Amino acid sequence: DTGVSQDPRHKITKRGQNVTFRCDPISEHNRLYWYRQTLGQGPEFLTYFQNEAQLEKSRLLSDRFSAERPKGSFSTLEIQRTEQGDSAMYLCASSPLVPGQDRNIQYFGAGTRLSVL
Amino acid sequence: QKEVEQNSGPLSVPEGAIASLNCTYSDRGSQSFFWYRQYSGKSPELIMFIYSNGDKEDGRFTAQLNKASQYVSLLIRDSQPSDSATYLCAGYDRGSTLGRLYFGRGTQLTVWP
Protein backbone atom coordinates (compact mmCIF):
# COMPACT_ATOMS: atom_id res chain seq x y z
CA ASP A 1 0.00 0.00 0.00
CA THR A 2 1.69 3.16 -1.19
CA GLY A 3 -0.63 5.85 0.05
CA VAL A 4 -4.10 7.30 0.23
CA SER A 5 -6.08 6.48 -2.88
CA GLN A 6 -8.93 8.58 -4.24
CA ASP A 7 -11.32 7.88 -7.06
CA PRO A 8 -12.16 9.39 -9.45
CA ARG A 9 -9.38 11.87 -10.05
CA HIS A 10 -11.63 14.16 -12.02
CA LYS A 11 -15.38 14.51 -12.18
CA ILE A 12 -17.37 16.81 -14.43
CA THR A 13 -21.06 17.02 -13.74
CA LYS A 14 -24.03 19.19 -14.49
CA ARG A 15 -25.61 21.31 -11.84
CA GLY A 16 -28.25 19.40 -9.92
CA GLN A 17 -26.67 15.98 -10.38
CA ASN A 18 -25.40 13.82 -7.52
CA VAL A 19 -21.79 12.76 -7.28
CA THR A 20 -19.92 10.33 -5.06
CA PHE A 21 -16.22 10.15 -4.33
CA ARG A 22 -14.28 7.33 -2.75
CA CYS A 23 -11.22 7.37 -0.53
CA ASP A 24 -9.09 4.41 0.53
CA PRO A 25 -6.77 5.37 3.38
CA ILE A 26 -3.36 3.97 4.10
CA SER A 27 -3.71 0.50 5.60
CA GLU A 28 -4.14 0.47 9.38
CA HIS A 29 -4.77 4.22 9.52
CA ASN A 30 -7.88 4.43 11.63
CA ARG A 31 -8.46 8.15 11.17
CA LEU A 32 -9.75 9.53 7.91
CA TYR A 33 -10.34 13.17 7.01
CA TRP A 34 -12.06 15.01 4.16
CA TYR A 35 -11.00 18.50 3.11
CA ARG A 36 -12.03 20.83 0.31
CA GLN A 37 -9.65 23.15 -1.49
CA THR A 38 -10.57 25.93 -3.87
CA LEU A 39 -8.16 27.82 -6.10
CA GLY A 40 -5.75 30.00 -4.19
CA GLN A 41 -6.85 28.72 -0.79
CA GLY A 42 -5.54 26.17 1.65
CA PRO A 43 -7.54 23.01 2.30
CA GLU A 44 -10.59 23.46 4.53
CA PHE A 45 -11.76 20.75 6.87
CA LEU A 46 -15.07 19.04 6.08
CA THR A 47 -15.37 15.99 8.31
CA TYR A 48 -13.48 13.10 9.85
CA PHE A 49 -13.85 9.54 11.03
CA GLN A 50 -12.23 7.39 13.62
CA ASN A 51 -12.85 3.88 12.38
CA GLU A 52 -16.49 3.94 11.26
CA ALA A 53 -17.60 6.76 13.56
CA GLN A 54 -18.04 10.22 12.09
CA LEU A 55 -16.94 12.43 14.94
CA GLU A 56 -17.12 15.96 13.63
CA LYS A 57 -18.54 17.87 10.70
CA SER A 58 -17.66 21.38 9.59
CA ARG A 59 -20.32 23.99 9.04
CA LEU A 60 -19.11 23.86 5.42
CA LEU A 61 -20.78 20.47 5.15
CA SER A 62 -24.30 21.43 4.22
CA ASP A 63 -27.23 19.01 4.22
CA ARG A 64 -26.42 18.18 0.59
CA PHE A 65 -23.17 16.56 1.71
CA SER A 66 -22.94 13.18 3.36
CA ALA A 67 -19.95 11.05 4.22
CA GLU A 68 -19.73 7.45 5.31
CA ARG A 69 -17.11 4.97 6.36
CA PRO A 70 -19.26 1.87 6.89
CA LYS A 71 -16.61 -0.69 7.73
CA GLY A 72 -13.93 1.57 9.05
CA SER A 73 -11.87 1.19 5.90
CA PHE A 74 -12.74 3.18 2.76
CA SER A 75 -14.94 6.25 2.90
CA THR A 76 -17.36 7.88 0.48
CA LEU A 77 -18.35 11.52 0.17
CA GLU A 78 -21.60 12.22 -1.64
CA ILE A 79 -22.82 15.59 -2.83
CA GLN A 80 -26.47 15.79 -3.79
CA ARG A 81 -27.95 18.40 -6.11
CA THR A 82 -24.56 19.82 -6.97
CA GLU A 83 -24.12 23.56 -7.36
CA GLN A 84 -21.44 25.49 -9.21
CA GLY A 85 -20.03 26.58 -5.86
CA ASP A 86 -19.21 22.95 -5.12
CA SER A 87 -16.48 23.02 -7.77
CA ALA A 88 -13.26 22.34 -5.90
CA MET A 89 -10.61 19.76 -5.17
CA TYR A 90 -11.84 17.26 -2.58
CA LEU A 91 -8.96 15.84 -0.59
CA CYS A 92 -8.88 12.83 1.65
CA ALA A 93 -6.23 12.27 4.30
CA SER A 94 -5.50 9.60 6.84
CA SER A 95 -3.42 9.40 9.98
CA PRO A 96 -1.94 6.50 11.92
CA LEU A 97 -2.85 5.01 15.26
CA VAL A 98 0.40 5.72 17.06
CA PRO A 99 1.19 7.28 20.42
CA GLY A 100 2.20 10.85 20.85
CA GLN A 101 1.99 13.74 18.47
CA ASP A 102 2.93 11.65 15.44
CA ARG A 103 -0.70 10.59 15.34
CA ASN A 104 -1.45 14.15 14.21
CA ILE A 105 0.41 13.66 10.94
CA GLN A 106 -2.01 13.51 8.04
CA TYR A 107 -1.16 12.05 4.64
CA PHE A 108 -3.14 13.26 1.68
CA GLY A 109 -4.43 11.48 -1.37
CA ALA A 110 -4.23 12.87 -4.89
CA GLY A 111 -7.68 14.40 -4.59
CA THR A 112 -10.80 14.44 -6.73
CA ARG A 113 -11.26 17.57 -8.80
CA LEU A 114 -14.96 18.35 -9.23
CA SER A 115 -16.23 20.69 -11.90
CA VAL A 116 -19.92 21.56 -11.83
CA LEU A 117 -21.17 23.05 -15.08
CA GLN B 1 -11.71 30.64 14.60
CA LYS B 2 -8.16 29.37 14.41
CA GLU B 3 -6.16 30.91 11.61
CA VAL B 4 -2.79 30.65 9.95
CA GLU B 5 -1.47 33.65 8.07
CA GLN B 6 1.04 33.24 5.28
CA ASN B 7 2.50 35.71 2.85
CA SER B 8 0.99 34.50 -0.41
CA GLY B 9 4.03 35.67 -2.35
CA PRO B 10 5.08 34.93 -4.94
CA LEU B 11 8.53 34.44 -3.50
CA SER B 12 11.23 34.20 -6.13
CA VAL B 13 14.79 33.07 -5.41
CA PRO B 14 17.71 32.00 -7.62
CA GLU B 15 18.88 28.43 -7.71
CA GLY B 16 21.22 27.68 -4.82
CA ALA B 17 19.85 30.40 -2.57
CA ILE B 18 18.01 30.00 0.73
CA ALA B 19 14.24 30.36 0.55
CA SER B 20 12.53 31.52 3.73
CA LEU B 21 8.82 30.90 4.20
CA ASN B 22 6.94 32.20 7.20
CA CYS B 23 3.60 31.88 8.90
CA THR B 24 1.92 33.10 12.05
CA TYR B 25 -0.91 31.42 13.88
CA SER B 26 -3.72 32.64 16.06
CA ASP B 27 -4.20 29.79 18.54
CA ARG B 28 -1.66 30.03 21.32
CA GLY B 29 -2.59 26.50 22.42
CA SER B 30 -1.61 24.88 19.14
CA GLN B 31 1.46 22.70 19.55
CA SER B 32 1.94 20.84 16.27
CA PHE B 33 2.72 22.42 12.94
CA PHE B 34 3.20 21.03 9.50
CA TRP B 35 4.62 22.19 6.21
CA TYR B 36 3.15 20.74 3.05
CA ARG B 37 4.40 21.26 -0.48
CA GLN B 38 1.80 21.40 -3.24
CA TYR B 39 2.63 21.39 -6.90
CA SER B 40 0.09 22.96 -9.21
CA GLY B 41 -2.93 20.72 -9.58
CA LYS B 42 -1.56 18.13 -7.19
CA SER B 43 -2.31 17.20 -3.59
CA PRO B 44 -0.37 18.44 -0.54
CA GLU B 45 2.77 16.47 0.28
CA LEU B 46 4.09 16.53 3.85
CA ILE B 47 7.67 17.72 4.02
CA MET B 48 8.20 18.75 7.66
CA PHE B 49 6.48 18.72 11.02
CA ILE B 50 7.55 20.37 14.25
CA TYR B 51 6.21 20.14 17.78
CA SER B 52 8.81 21.84 19.96
CA ASN B 53 10.27 25.30 20.13
CA GLY B 54 13.46 25.68 18.17
CA ASP B 55 14.77 24.24 14.95
CA LYS B 56 14.27 20.90 13.26
CA GLU B 57 16.42 19.96 10.30
CA ASP B 58 15.81 17.37 7.60
CA GLY B 59 18.16 17.47 4.66
CA ARG B 60 17.84 20.83 2.92
CA PHE B 61 14.81 21.77 5.01
CA THR B 62 14.76 23.43 8.43
CA ALA B 63 11.55 24.15 10.29
CA GLN B 64 11.54 26.69 13.10
CA LEU B 65 8.89 27.15 15.77
CA ASN B 66 8.61 30.04 18.19
CA LYS B 67 5.57 29.52 20.39
CA ALA B 68 6.01 32.79 22.27
CA SER B 69 5.76 34.72 19.02
CA GLN B 70 3.29 32.24 17.47
CA TYR B 71 5.54 31.97 14.46
CA VAL B 72 6.57 29.07 12.25
CA SER B 73 9.05 29.16 9.41
CA LEU B 74 10.55 26.89 6.80
CA LEU B 75 14.00 27.39 5.35
CA ILE B 76 15.00 25.65 2.15
CA ARG B 77 18.75 25.63 1.58
CA ASP B 78 20.35 25.20 -1.83
CA SER B 79 17.00 25.83 -3.51
CA GLN B 80 16.35 23.92 -6.71
CA PRO B 81 13.94 24.64 -9.56
CA SER B 82 12.11 21.46 -8.49
CA ASP B 83 11.29 23.21 -5.20
CA SER B 84 9.03 25.59 -7.11
CA ALA B 85 5.60 24.98 -5.61
CA THR B 86 3.11 26.35 -3.13
CA TYR B 87 4.05 25.74 0.50
CA LEU B 88 1.20 25.34 2.96
CA CYS B 89 1.60 25.90 6.67
CA ALA B 90 -0.87 24.04 8.88
CA GLY B 91 -1.58 23.87 12.58
CA TYR B 92 -3.17 21.02 14.47
CA ASP B 93 -6.44 21.98 16.15
CA ARG B 94 -6.33 20.49 19.62
CA GLY B 95 -9.82 21.74 20.29
CA SER B 96 -11.41 19.38 17.78
CA THR B 97 -12.20 15.80 18.72
CA LEU B 98 -9.58 14.14 16.56
CA GLY B 99 -7.56 17.10 15.50
CA ARG B 100 -8.22 18.64 12.18
CA LEU B 101 -5.59 20.73 10.46
CA TYR B 102 -6.15 24.40 9.77
CA PHE B 103 -4.21 25.71 6.82
CA GLY B 104 -2.90 29.00 5.57
CA ARG B 105 -3.47 30.06 1.98
CA GLY B 106 0.03 29.01 1.03
CA THR B 107 3.12 30.80 -0.27
CA GLN B 108 4.03 30.34 -3.90
CA LEU B 109 7.77 29.79 -4.35
CA THR B 110 9.59 30.06 -7.66
CA VAL B 111 13.24 29.01 -7.92
CA TRP B 112 14.78 30.25 -11.14
CA PRO B 113 17.87 28.66 -12.69
CSV table of C-alpha atoms in Angstrom, one decimal:
chain,number,residue,atom,x,y,z
A,1,ASP,CA,0.0,0.0,0.0
A,2,THR,CA,1.7,3.2,-1.2
A,3,GLY,CA,-0.6,5.8,0.1
A,4,VAL,CA,-4.1,7.3,0.2
A,5,SER,CA,-6.1,6.5,-2.9
A,6,GLN,CA,-8.9,8.6,-4.2
A,7,ASP,CA,-11.3,7.9,-7.1
A,8,PRO,CA,-12.2,9.4,-9.5
A,9,ARG,CA,-9.4,11.9,-10.1
A,10,HIS,CA,-11.6,14.2,-12.0
A,11,LYS,CA,-15.4,14.5,-12.2
A,12,ILE,CA,-17.4,16.8,-14.4
A,13,THR,CA,-21.1,17.0,-13.7
A,14,LYS,CA,-24.0,19.2,-14.5
A,15,ARG,CA,-25.6,21.3,-11.8
A,16,GLY,CA,-28.2,19.4,-9.9
A,17,GLN,CA,-26.7,16.0,-10.4
A,18,ASN,CA,-25.4,13.8,-7.5
A,19,VAL,CA,-21.8,12.8,-7.3
A,20,THR,CA,-19.9,10.3,-5.1
A,21,PHE,CA,-16.2,10.1,-4.3
A,22,ARG,CA,-14.3,7.3,-2.8
A,23,CYS,CA,-11.2,7.4,-0.5
A,24,ASP,CA,-9.1,4.4,0.5
A,25,PRO,CA,-6.8,5.4,3.4
A,26,ILE,CA,-3.4,4.0,4.1
A,27,SER,CA,-3.7,0.5,5.6
A,28,GLU,CA,-4.1,0.5,9.4
A,29,HIS,CA,-4.8,4.2,9.5
A,30,ASN,CA,-7.9,4.4,11.6
A,31,ARG,CA,-8.5,8.2,11.2
A,32,LEU,CA,-9.8,9.5,7.9
A,33,TYR,CA,-10.3,13.2,7.0
A,34,TRP,CA,-12.1,15.0,4.2
A,35,TYR,CA,-11.0,18.5,3.1
A,36,ARG,CA,-12.0,20.8,0.3
A,37,GLN,CA,-9.6,23.1,-1.5
A,38,THR,CA,-10.6,25.9,-3.9
A,39,LEU,CA,-8.2,27.8,-6.1
A,40,GLY,CA,-5.7,30.0,-4.2
A,41,GLN,CA,-6.8,28.7,-0.8
A,42,GLY,CA,-5.5,26.2,1.6
A,43,PRO,CA,-7.5,23.0,2.3
A,44,GLU,CA,-10.6,23.5,4.5
A,45,PHE,CA,-11.8,20.7,6.9
A,46,LEU,CA,-15.1,19.0,6.1
A,47,THR,CA,-15.4,16.0,8.3
A,48,TYR,CA,-13.5,13.1,9.9
A,49,PHE,CA,-13.8,9.5,11.0
A,50,GLN,CA,-12.2,7.4,13.6
A,51,ASN,CA,-12.9,3.9,12.4
A,52,GLU,CA,-16.5,3.9,11.3
A,53,ALA,CA,-17.6,6.8,13.6
A,54,GLN,CA,-18.0,10.2,12.1
A,55,LEU,CA,-16.9,12.4,14.9
A,56,GLU,CA,-17.1,16.0,13.6
A,57,LYS,CA,-18.5,17.9,10.7
A,58,SER,CA,-17.7,21.4,9.6
A,59,ARG,CA,-20.3,24.0,9.0
A,60,LEU,CA,-19.1,23.9,5.4
A,61,LEU,CA,-20.8,20.5,5.1
A,62,SER,CA,-24.3,21.4,4.2
A,63,ASP,CA,-27.2,19.0,4.2
A,64,ARG,CA,-26.4,18.2,0.6
A,65,PHE,CA,-23.2,16.6,1.7
A,66,SER,CA,-22.9,13.2,3.4
A,67,ALA,CA,-19.9,11.0,4.2
A,68,GLU,CA,-19.7,7.5,5.3
A,69,ARG,CA,-17.1,5.0,6.4
A,70,PRO,CA,-19.3,1.9,6.9
A,71,LYS,CA,-16.6,-0.7,7.7
A,72,GLY,CA,-13.9,1.6,9.0
A,73,SER,CA,-11.9,1.2,5.9
A,74,PHE,CA,-12.7,3.2,2.8
A,75,SER,CA,-14.9,6.3,2.9
A,76,THR,CA,-17.4,7.9,0.5
A,77,LEU,CA,-18.4,11.5,0.2
A,78,GLU,CA,-21.6,12.2,-1.6
A,79,ILE,CA,-22.8,15.6,-2.8
A,80,GLN,CA,-26.5,15.8,-3.8
A,81,ARG,CA,-27.9,18.4,-6.1
A,82,THR,CA,-24.6,19.8,-7.0
A,83,GLU,CA,-24.1,23.6,-7.4
A,84,GLN,CA,-21.4,25.5,-9.2
A,85,GLY,CA,-20.0,26.6,-5.9
A,86,ASP,CA,-19.2,23.0,-5.1
A,87,SER,CA,-16.5,23.0,-7.8
A,88,ALA,CA,-13.3,22.3,-5.9
A,89,MET,CA,-10.6,19.8,-5.2
A,90,TYR,CA,-11.8,17.3,-2.6
A,91,LEU,CA,-9.0,15.8,-0.6
A,92,CYS,CA,-8.9,12.8,1.6
A,93,ALA,CA,-6.2,12.3,4.3
A,94,SER,CA,-5.5,9.6,6.8
A,95,SER,CA,-3.4,9.4,10.0
A,96,PRO,CA,-1.9,6.5,11.9
A,97,LEU,CA,-2.8,5.0,15.3
A,98,VAL,CA,0.4,5.7,17.1
A,99,PRO,CA,1.2,7.3,20.4
A,100,GLY,CA,2.2,10.9,20.9
A,101,GLN,CA,2.0,13.7,18.5
A,102,ASP,CA,2.9,11.7,15.4
A,103,ARG,CA,-0.7,10.6,15.3
A,104,ASN,CA,-1.4,14.1,14.2
A,105,ILE,CA,0.4,13.7,10.9
A,106,GLN,CA,-2.0,13.5,8.0
A,107,TYR,CA,-1.2,12.1,4.6
A,108,PHE,CA,-3.1,13.3,1.7
A,109,GLY,CA,-4.4,11.5,-1.4
A,110,ALA,CA,-4.2,12.9,-4.9
A,111,GLY,CA,-7.7,14.4,-4.6
A,112,THR,CA,-10.8,14.4,-6.7
A,113,ARG,CA,-11.3,17.6,-8.8
A,114,LEU,CA,-15.0,18.4,-9.2
A,115,SER,CA,-16.2,20.7,-11.9
A,116,VAL,CA,-19.9,21.6,-11.8
A,117,LEU,CA,-21.2,23.0,-15.1
B,1,GLN,CA,-11.7,30.6,14.6
B,2,LYS,CA,-8.2,29.4,14.4
B,3,GLU,CA,-6.2,30.9,11.6
B,4,VAL,CA,-2.8,30.7,9.9
B,5,GLU,CA,-1.5,33.7,8.1
B,6,GLN,CA,1.0,33.2,5.3
B,7,ASN,CA,2.5,35.7,2.9
B,8,SER,CA,1.0,34.5,-0.4
B,9,GLY,CA,4.0,35.7,-2.4
B,10,PRO,CA,5.1,34.9,-4.9
B,11,LEU,CA,8.5,34.4,-3.5
B,12,SER,CA,11.2,34.2,-6.1
B,13,VAL,CA,14.8,33.1,-5.4
B,14,PRO,CA,17.7,32.0,-7.6
B,15,GLU,CA,18.9,28.4,-7.7
B,16,GLY,CA,21.2,27.7,-4.8
B,17,ALA,CA,19.8,30.4,-2.6
B,18,ILE,CA,18.0,30.0,0.7
B,19,ALA,CA,14.2,30.4,0.5
B,20,SER,CA,12.5,31.5,3.7
B,21,LEU,CA,8.8,30.9,4.2
B,22,ASN,CA,6.9,32.2,7.2
B,23,CYS,CA,3.6,31.9,8.9
B,24,THR,CA,1.9,33.1,12.1
B,25,TYR,CA,-0.9,31.4,13.9
B,26,SER,CA,-3.7,32.6,16.1
B,27,ASP,CA,-4.2,29.8,18.5
B,28,ARG,CA,-1.7,30.0,21.3
B,29,GLY,CA,-2.6,26.5,22.4
B,30,SER,CA,-1.6,24.9,19.1
B,31,GLN,CA,1.5,22.7,19.5
B,32,SER,CA,1.9,20.8,16.3
B,33,PHE,CA,2.7,22.4,12.9
B,34,PHE,CA,3.2,21.0,9.5
B,35,TRP,CA,4.6,22.2,6.2
B,36,TYR,CA,3.2,20.7,3.1
B,37,ARG,CA,4.4,21.3,-0.5
B,38,GLN,CA,1.8,21.4,-3.2
B,39,TYR,CA,2.6,21.4,-6.9
B,40,SER,CA,0.1,23.0,-9.2
B,41,GLY,CA,-2.9,20.7,-9.6
B,42,LYS,CA,-1.6,18.1,-7.2
B,43,SER,CA,-2.3,17.2,-3.6
B,44,PRO,CA,-0.4,18.4,-0.5
B,45,GLU,CA,2.8,16.5,0.3
B,46,LEU,CA,4.1,16.5,3.8
B,47,ILE,CA,7.7,17.7,4.0
B,48,MET,CA,8.2,18.8,7.7
B,49,PHE,CA,6.5,18.7,11.0
B,50,ILE,CA,7.6,20.4,14.2
B,51,TYR,CA,6.2,20.1,17.8
B,52,SER,CA,8.8,21.8,20.0
B,53,ASN,CA,10.3,25.3,20.1
B,54,GLY,CA,13.5,25.7,18.2
B,55,ASP,CA,14.8,24.2,14.9
B,56,LYS,CA,14.3,20.9,13.3
B,57,GLU,CA,16.4,20.0,10.3
B,58,ASP,CA,15.8,17.4,7.6
B,59,GLY,CA,18.2,17.5,4.7
B,60,ARG,CA,17.8,20.8,2.9
B,61,PHE,CA,14.8,21.8,5.0
B,62,THR,CA,14.8,23.4,8.4
B,63,ALA,CA,11.5,24.2,10.3
B,64,GLN,CA,11.5,26.7,13.1
B,65,LEU,CA,8.9,27.2,15.8
B,66,ASN,CA,8.6,30.0,18.2
B,67,LYS,CA,5.6,29.5,20.4
B,68,ALA,CA,6.0,32.8,22.3
B,69,SER,CA,5.8,34.7,19.0
B,70,GLN,CA,3.3,32.2,17.5
B,71,TYR,CA,5.5,32.0,14.5
B,72,VAL,CA,6.6,29.1,12.2
B,73,SER,CA,9.0,29.2,9.4
B,74,LEU,CA,10.5,26.9,6.8
B,75,LEU,CA,14.0,27.4,5.3
B,76,ILE,CA,15.0,25.7,2.1
B,77,ARG,CA,18.7,25.6,1.6
B,78,ASP,CA,20.4,25.2,-1.8
B,79,SER,CA,17.0,25.8,-3.5
B,80,GLN,CA,16.4,23.9,-6.7
B,81,PRO,CA,13.9,24.6,-9.6
B,82,SER,CA,12.1,21.5,-8.5
B,83,ASP,CA,11.3,23.2,-5.2
B,84,SER,CA,9.0,25.6,-7.1
B,85,ALA,CA,5.6,25.0,-5.6
B,86,THR,CA,3.1,26.4,-3.1
B,87,TYR,CA,4.0,25.7,0.5
B,88,LEU,CA,1.2,25.3,3.0
B,89,CYS,CA,1.6,25.9,6.7
B,90,ALA,CA,-0.9,24.0,8.9
B,91,GLY,CA,-1.6,23.9,12.6
B,92,TYR,CA,-3.2,21.0,14.5
B,93,ASP,CA,-6.4,22.0,16.1
B,94,ARG,CA,-6.3,20.5,19.6
B,95,GLY,CA,-9.8,21.7,20.3
B,96,SER,CA,-11.4,19.4,17.8
B,97,THR,CA,-12.2,15.8,18.7
B,98,LEU,CA,-9.6,14.1,16.6
B,99,GLY,CA,-7.6,17.1,15.5
B,100,ARG,CA,-8.2,18.6,12.2
B,101,LEU,CA,-5.6,20.7,10.5
B,102,TYR,CA,-6.2,24.4,9.8
B,103,PHE,CA,-4.2,25.7,6.8
B,104,GLY,CA,-2.9,29.0,5.6
B,105,ARG,CA,-3.5,30.1,2.0
B,106,GLY,CA,0.0,29.0,1.0
B,107,THR,CA,3.1,30.8,-0.3
B,108,GLN,CA,4.0,30.3,-3.9
B,109,LEU,CA,7.8,29.8,-4.3
B,110,THR,CA,9.6,30.1,-7.7
B,111,VAL,CA,13.2,29.0,-7.9
B,112,TRP,CA,14.8,30.2,-11.1
B,113,PRO,CA,17.9,28.7,-12.7
